[in-house]
Short mmCIF file of C-alpha atoms in Angstrom, two decimals:
data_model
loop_
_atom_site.label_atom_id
_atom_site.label_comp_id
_atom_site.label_asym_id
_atom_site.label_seq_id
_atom_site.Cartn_x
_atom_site.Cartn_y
_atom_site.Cartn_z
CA UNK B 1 1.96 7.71 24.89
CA UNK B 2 1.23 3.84 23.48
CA UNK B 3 3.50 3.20 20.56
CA UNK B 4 3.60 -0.15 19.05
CA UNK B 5 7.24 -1.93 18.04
CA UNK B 6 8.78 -4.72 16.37
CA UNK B 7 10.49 -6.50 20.21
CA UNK B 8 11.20 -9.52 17.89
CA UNK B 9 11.33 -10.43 14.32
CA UNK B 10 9.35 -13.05 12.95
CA UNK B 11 5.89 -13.99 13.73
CA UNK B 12 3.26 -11.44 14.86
CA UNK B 13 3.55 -12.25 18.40
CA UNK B 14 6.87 -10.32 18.07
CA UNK B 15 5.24 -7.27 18.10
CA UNK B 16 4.99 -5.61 21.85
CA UNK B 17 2.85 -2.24 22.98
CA UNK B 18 5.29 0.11 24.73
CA UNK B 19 5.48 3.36 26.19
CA UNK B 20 7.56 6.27 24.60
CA UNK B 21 7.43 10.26 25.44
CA UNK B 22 4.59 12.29 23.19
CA UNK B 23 6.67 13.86 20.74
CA UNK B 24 7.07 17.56 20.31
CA UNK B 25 7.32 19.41 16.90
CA UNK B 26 10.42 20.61 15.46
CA UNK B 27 10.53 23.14 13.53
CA UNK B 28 8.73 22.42 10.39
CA UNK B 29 7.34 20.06 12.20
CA UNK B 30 3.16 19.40 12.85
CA UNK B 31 1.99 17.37 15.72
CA UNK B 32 -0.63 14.79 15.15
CA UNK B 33 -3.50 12.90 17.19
CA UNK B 34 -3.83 10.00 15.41
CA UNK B 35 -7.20 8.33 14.77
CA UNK B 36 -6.33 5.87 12.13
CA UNK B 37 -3.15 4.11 11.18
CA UNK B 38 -2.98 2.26 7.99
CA UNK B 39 -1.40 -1.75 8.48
CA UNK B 40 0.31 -2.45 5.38
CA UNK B 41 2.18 -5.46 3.79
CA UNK B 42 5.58 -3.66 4.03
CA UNK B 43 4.68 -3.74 7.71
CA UNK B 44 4.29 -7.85 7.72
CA UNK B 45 7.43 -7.91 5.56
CA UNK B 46 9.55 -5.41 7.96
CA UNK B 47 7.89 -7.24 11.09
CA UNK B 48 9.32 -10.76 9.68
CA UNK B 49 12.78 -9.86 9.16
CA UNK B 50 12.85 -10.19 5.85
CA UNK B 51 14.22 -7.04 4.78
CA UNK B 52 16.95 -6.79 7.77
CA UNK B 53 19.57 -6.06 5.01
CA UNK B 54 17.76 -2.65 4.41
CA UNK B 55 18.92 -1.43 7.75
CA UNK B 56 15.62 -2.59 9.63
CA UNK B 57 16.46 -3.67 13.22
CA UNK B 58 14.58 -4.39 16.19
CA UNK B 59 12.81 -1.99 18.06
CA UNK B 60 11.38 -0.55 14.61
CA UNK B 61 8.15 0.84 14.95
CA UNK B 62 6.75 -0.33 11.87
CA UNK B 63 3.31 1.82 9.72
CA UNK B 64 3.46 4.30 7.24
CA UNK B 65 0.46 6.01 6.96
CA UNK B 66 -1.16 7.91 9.69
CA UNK B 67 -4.65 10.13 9.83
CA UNK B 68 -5.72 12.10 12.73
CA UNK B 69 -5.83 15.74 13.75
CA UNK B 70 -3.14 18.65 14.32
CA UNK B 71 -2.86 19.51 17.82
CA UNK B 72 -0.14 21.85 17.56
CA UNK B 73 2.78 23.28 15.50
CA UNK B 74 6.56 24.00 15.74
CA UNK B 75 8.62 26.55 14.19
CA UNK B 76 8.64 27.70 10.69
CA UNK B 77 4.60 26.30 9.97
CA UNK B 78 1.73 27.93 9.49
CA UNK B 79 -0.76 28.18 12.77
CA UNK B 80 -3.54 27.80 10.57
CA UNK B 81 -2.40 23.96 10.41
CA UNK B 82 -3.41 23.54 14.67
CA UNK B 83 -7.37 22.10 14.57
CA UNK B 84 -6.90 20.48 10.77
CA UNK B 85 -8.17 16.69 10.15
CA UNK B 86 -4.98 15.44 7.97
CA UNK B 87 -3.61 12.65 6.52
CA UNK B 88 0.32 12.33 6.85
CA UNK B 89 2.94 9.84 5.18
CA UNK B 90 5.36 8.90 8.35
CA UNK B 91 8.27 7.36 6.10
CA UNK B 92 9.34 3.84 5.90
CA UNK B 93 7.74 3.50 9.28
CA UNK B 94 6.94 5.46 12.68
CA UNK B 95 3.18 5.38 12.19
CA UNK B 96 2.00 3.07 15.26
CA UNK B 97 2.04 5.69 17.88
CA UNK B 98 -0.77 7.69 19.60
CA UNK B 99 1.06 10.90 18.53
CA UNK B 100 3.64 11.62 15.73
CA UNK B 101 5.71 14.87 14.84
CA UNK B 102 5.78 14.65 10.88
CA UNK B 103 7.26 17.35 8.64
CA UNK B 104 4.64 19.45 7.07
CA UNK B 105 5.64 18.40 3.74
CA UNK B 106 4.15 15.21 4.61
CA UNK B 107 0.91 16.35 5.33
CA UNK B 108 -2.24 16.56 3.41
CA UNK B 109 -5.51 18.03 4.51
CA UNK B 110 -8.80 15.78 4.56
CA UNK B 111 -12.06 16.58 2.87
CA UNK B 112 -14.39 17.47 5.77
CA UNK B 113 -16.81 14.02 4.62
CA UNK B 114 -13.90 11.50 4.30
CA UNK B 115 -13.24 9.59 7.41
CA UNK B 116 -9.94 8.69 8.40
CA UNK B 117 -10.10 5.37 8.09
CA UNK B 118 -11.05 5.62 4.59
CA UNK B 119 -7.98 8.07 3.84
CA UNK B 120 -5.22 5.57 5.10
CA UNK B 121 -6.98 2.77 3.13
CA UNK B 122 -7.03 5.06 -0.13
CA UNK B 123 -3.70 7.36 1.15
CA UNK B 124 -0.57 5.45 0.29
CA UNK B 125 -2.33 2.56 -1.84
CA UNK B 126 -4.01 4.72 -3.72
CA UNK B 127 -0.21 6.68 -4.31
CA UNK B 128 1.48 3.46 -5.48
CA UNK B 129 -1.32 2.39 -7.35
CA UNK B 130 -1.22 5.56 -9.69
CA UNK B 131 2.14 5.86 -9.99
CA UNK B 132 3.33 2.05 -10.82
CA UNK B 133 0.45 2.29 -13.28
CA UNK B 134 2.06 5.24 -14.95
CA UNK B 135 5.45 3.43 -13.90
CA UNK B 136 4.25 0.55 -16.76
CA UNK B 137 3.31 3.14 -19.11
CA UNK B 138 -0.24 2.15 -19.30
CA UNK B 139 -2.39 3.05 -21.97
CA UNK B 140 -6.08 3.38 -22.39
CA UNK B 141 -7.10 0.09 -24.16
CA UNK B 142 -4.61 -1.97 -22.72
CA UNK B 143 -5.37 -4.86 -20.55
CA UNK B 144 -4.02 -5.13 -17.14
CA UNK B 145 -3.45 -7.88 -14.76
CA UNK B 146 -2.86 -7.00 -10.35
CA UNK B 147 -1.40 -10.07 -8.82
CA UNK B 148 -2.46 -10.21 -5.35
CA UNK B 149 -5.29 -7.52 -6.27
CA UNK B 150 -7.33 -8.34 -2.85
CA UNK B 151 -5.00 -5.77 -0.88
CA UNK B 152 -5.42 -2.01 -0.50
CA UNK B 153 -2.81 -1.47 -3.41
CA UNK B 154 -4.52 -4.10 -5.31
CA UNK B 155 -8.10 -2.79 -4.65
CA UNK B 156 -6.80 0.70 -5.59
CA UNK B 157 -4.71 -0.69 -8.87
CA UNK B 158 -8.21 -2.08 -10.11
CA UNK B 159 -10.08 1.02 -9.60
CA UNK B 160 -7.74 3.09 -11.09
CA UNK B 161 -6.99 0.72 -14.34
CA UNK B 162 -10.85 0.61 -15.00
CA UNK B 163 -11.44 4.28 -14.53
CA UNK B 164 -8.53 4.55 -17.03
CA UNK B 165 -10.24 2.84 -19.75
CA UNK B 166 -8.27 -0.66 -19.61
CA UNK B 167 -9.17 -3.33 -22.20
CA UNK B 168 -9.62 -6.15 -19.49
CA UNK B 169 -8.82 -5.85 -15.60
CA UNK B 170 -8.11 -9.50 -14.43
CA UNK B 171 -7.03 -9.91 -10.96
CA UNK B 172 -5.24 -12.98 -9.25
CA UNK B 173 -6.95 -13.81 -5.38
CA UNK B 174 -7.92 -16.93 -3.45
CA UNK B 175 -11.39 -17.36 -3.73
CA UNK B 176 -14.37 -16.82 -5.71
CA UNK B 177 -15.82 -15.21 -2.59
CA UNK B 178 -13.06 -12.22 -2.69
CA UNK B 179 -13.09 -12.54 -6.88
CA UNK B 180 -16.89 -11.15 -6.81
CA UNK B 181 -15.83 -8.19 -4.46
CA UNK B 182 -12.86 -7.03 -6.87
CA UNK B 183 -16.00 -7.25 -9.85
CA UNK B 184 -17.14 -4.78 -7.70
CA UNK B 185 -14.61 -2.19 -7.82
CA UNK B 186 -13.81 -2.75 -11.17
CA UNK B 187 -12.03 -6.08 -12.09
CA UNK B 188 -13.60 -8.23 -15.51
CA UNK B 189 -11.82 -11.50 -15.07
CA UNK B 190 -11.44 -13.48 -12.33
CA UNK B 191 -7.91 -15.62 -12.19
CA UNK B 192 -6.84 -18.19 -9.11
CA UNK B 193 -3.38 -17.71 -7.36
CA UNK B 194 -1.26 -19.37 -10.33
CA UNK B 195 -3.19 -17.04 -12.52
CA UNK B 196 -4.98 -19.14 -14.04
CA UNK B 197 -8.67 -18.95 -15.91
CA UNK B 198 -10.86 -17.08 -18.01
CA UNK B 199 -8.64 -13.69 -19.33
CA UNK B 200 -7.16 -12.11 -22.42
CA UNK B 201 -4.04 -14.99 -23.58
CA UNK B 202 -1.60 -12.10 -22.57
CA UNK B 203 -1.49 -8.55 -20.69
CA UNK B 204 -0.20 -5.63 -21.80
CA UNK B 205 0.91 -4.86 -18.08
CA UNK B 206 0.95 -6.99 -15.10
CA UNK B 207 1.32 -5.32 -11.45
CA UNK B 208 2.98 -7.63 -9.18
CA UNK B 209 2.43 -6.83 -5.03
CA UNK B 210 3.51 -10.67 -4.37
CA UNK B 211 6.57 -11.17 -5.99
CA UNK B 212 8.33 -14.58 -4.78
CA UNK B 213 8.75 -18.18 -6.42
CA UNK B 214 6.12 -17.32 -8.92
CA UNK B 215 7.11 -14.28 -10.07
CA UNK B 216 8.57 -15.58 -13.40
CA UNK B 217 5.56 -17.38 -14.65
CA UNK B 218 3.90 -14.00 -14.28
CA UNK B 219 6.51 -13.12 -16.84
CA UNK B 220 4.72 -15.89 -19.14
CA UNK B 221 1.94 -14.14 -19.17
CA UNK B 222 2.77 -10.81 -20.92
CA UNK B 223 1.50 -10.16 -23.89
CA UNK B 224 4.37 -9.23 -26.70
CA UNK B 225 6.07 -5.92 -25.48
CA UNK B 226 4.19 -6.09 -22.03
CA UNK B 227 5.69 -4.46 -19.30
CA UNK B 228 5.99 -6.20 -15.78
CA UNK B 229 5.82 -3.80 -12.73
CA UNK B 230 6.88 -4.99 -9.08
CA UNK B 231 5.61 -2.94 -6.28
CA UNK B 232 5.72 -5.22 -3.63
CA UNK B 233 7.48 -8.57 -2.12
CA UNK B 234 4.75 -9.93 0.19
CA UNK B 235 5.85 -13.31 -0.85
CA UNK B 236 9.58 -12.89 -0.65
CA UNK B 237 12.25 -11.91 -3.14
CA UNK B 238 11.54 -13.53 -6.67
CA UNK B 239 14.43 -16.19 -7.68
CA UNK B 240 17.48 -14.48 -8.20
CA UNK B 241 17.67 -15.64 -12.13
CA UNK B 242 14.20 -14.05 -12.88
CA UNK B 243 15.52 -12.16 -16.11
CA UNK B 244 16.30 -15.13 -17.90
CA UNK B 245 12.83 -15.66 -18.80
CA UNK B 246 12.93 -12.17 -20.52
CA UNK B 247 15.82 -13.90 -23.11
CA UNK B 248 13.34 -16.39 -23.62
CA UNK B 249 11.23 -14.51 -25.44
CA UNK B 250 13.75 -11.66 -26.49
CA UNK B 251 12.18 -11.36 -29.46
CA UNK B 252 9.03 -9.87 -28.12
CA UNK B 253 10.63 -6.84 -25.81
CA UNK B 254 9.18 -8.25 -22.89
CA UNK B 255 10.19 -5.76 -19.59
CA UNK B 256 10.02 -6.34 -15.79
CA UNK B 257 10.66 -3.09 -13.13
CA UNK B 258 10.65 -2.60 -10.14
CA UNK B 259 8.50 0.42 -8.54
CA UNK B 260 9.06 2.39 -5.29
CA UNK B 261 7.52 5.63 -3.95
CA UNK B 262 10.11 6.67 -2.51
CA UNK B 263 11.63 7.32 -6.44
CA UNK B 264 8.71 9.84 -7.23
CA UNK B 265 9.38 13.78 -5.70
CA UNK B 266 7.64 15.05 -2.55
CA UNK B 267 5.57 17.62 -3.99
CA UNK B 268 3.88 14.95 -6.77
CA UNK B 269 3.22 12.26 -4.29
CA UNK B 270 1.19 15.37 -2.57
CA UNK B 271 -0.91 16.40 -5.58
CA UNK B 272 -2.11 12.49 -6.60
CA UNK B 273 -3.02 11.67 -3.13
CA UNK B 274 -4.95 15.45 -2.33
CA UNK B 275 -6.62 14.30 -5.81
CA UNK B 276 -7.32 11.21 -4.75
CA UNK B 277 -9.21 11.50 -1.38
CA UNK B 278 -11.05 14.19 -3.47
CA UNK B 279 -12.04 11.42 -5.53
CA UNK B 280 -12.97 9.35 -2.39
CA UNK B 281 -14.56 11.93 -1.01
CA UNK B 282 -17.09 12.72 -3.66
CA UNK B 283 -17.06 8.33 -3.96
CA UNK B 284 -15.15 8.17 -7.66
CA UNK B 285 -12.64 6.14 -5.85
CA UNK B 286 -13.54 3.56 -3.29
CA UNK B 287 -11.82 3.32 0.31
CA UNK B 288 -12.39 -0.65 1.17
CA UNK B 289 -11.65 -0.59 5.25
CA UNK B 290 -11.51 -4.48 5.71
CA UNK B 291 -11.64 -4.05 9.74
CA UNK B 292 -10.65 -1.45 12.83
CA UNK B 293 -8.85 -2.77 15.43
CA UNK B 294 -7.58 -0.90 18.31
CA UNK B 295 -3.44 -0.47 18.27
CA UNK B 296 -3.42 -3.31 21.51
CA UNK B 297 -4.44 -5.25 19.26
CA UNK B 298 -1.39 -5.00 16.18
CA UNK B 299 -0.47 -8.25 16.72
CA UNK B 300 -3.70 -10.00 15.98
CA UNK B 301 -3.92 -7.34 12.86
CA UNK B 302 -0.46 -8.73 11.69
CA UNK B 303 -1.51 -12.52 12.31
CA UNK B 304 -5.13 -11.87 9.74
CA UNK B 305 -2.56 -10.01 7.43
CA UNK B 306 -0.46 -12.98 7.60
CA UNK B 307 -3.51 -15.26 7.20
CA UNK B 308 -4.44 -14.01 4.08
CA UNK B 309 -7.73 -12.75 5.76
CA UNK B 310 -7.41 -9.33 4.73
CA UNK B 311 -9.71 -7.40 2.04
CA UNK B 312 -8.73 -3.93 1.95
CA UNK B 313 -7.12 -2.38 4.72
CA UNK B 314 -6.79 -2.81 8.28
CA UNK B 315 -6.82 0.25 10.54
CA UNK B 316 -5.60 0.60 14.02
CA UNK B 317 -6.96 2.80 16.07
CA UNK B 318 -5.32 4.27 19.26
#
């Protein structure tokens, strides 16, 4: 089978179709035909070396998100699973493959009317979204900013903050083009990259999937005992003496986290994302596919994520 890996960190171009053996299924293992593969930022962040302290090397094969159908079934698993449209979480990466054995803990089935490209834009974002929400402690009533909201965890942070009954949903993003979409799905204020523009003077949460240089003036912009949340690092690690601008303003209980997935148990990850493609499903939660591309073609996916050219999510497709 066609699997997609990382030959070469750095820019896009590193990344090189190969063939590997189709997998078969452990036990307590499902095999999937994959239709639709979720590209993520982690993926852009993995693929660039960045995070080559966390163990990553080369040869990686990056995506974490996978949708497709069950073909067959190893030990220890129900048979009923073999013919079942799913959606399946592949771990910190294994997803850009033709075929994947995934434990059936990782699975979720699909609502017979949600395609699945919609369920790896709305799978994993729509996970993180929820949880580094709940992560902040947000409240109905409280206003909410999403730095770098124009991604699928951005897009799925806005939906889910409105639906929650938030005060104000401002957004950061790079044009007014992509400001007007996020209206769309739920954001009230429109703010440029700096965060700067029309918006409440301070936020009782901020959800940060940029990180970086800038990630202390985001601080700035809490409201007094606003809570900072950091679910991603598109932009790089923030400056190592971040916290400082906490002491600043001690007075005012300012907090900043950081948020993974991988912190929240198995069996609750399941039950928000079968909820959420539900939701999708009966369109209370909007999928935003920004473009299908077929998996020859990861590299040029990578280069638009790269870009900035990306509204939603990307899906390869083997």
């Amino acid at each position: 089978m066609r699997a997609v890996e990382i030959r070469k960190f750095g820019a896009p171009e590193g990344l090189a179709v190969i063939d590997l053996p189709s997998p078969v299924p452990a036990a307590g293992e499902v095999l999937i035909d994959v239709e639709a593969i979720g590209v993520g930022g982690v993926d852009t962040v993995i693929r660039s070396g960045a995070l080559g302290g966390f163990g990553f090397q080369e040869g990686f094969i990056p995506g974490n998100e996978i949708a497709g159908t069950v073909t067959s079934v190893g030990d220890d698993v129900d048979p009923s699973w073999a013919g079942r449209r799913v959606w399946a979480f592949t771990g910190e990466g294994g997803g850009y493959v033709e075929r994947a054995a995934i434990p059936v803990e990782k699975v979720v089935p699909l609502p017979e009317n949600l395609p699945a490209d919609a369920a790896v834009a709305v799978g994993t974002s729509g996970m993180v979204a929820h949880f580094a929400l709940a992560h902040a402690h947000f409240a109905p009533g409280e206003s909410v900013l999403v730095r770098g909201a124009a991604g699928s965890i951005g897009i799925m942070t806005v939906q889910l903050a409105a639906a929650g009954g938030a005060s104000a949903v401002a957004v950061t993003t790079s044009s007014a083009a992509r400001g007007e979409r996020l209206r769309e799905v739920g954001a009230t204020h429109v703010l440029d990259r700096s965060g700067d523009g029309e918006g409440p003077a301070g936020y009782d949460v901020v959800i940060d999937i940029v990180s970086g240089v800038d990630m202390p003036s985001f601080i700035d912009r809490l409201a007094p005992n606003g809570r900072l949340v950091t679910v991603g690092v598109v932009a790089g690690m923030p400056p190592a003496d971040f916290g400082a601008k906490l002491l600043t303003r001690f007075r005012e209980s300012l907090s900043v986290a950081a948020f993974s997935a991988d912190s929240i148990p198995e069996a609750d990850r399941r039950a928000v994302t079968t909820a959420q493609f539900d939701a999708a499903a009966q369109g209370e939660l909007r999928p935003v596919v920004h473009e299908l591309l077929p998996l020859e073609k990861a590299v040029l996916a990578h280069r638009k994520m790269d870009d900035g050219e990306v509204f939603g999510r990307i899906v390869l497709t083997p």
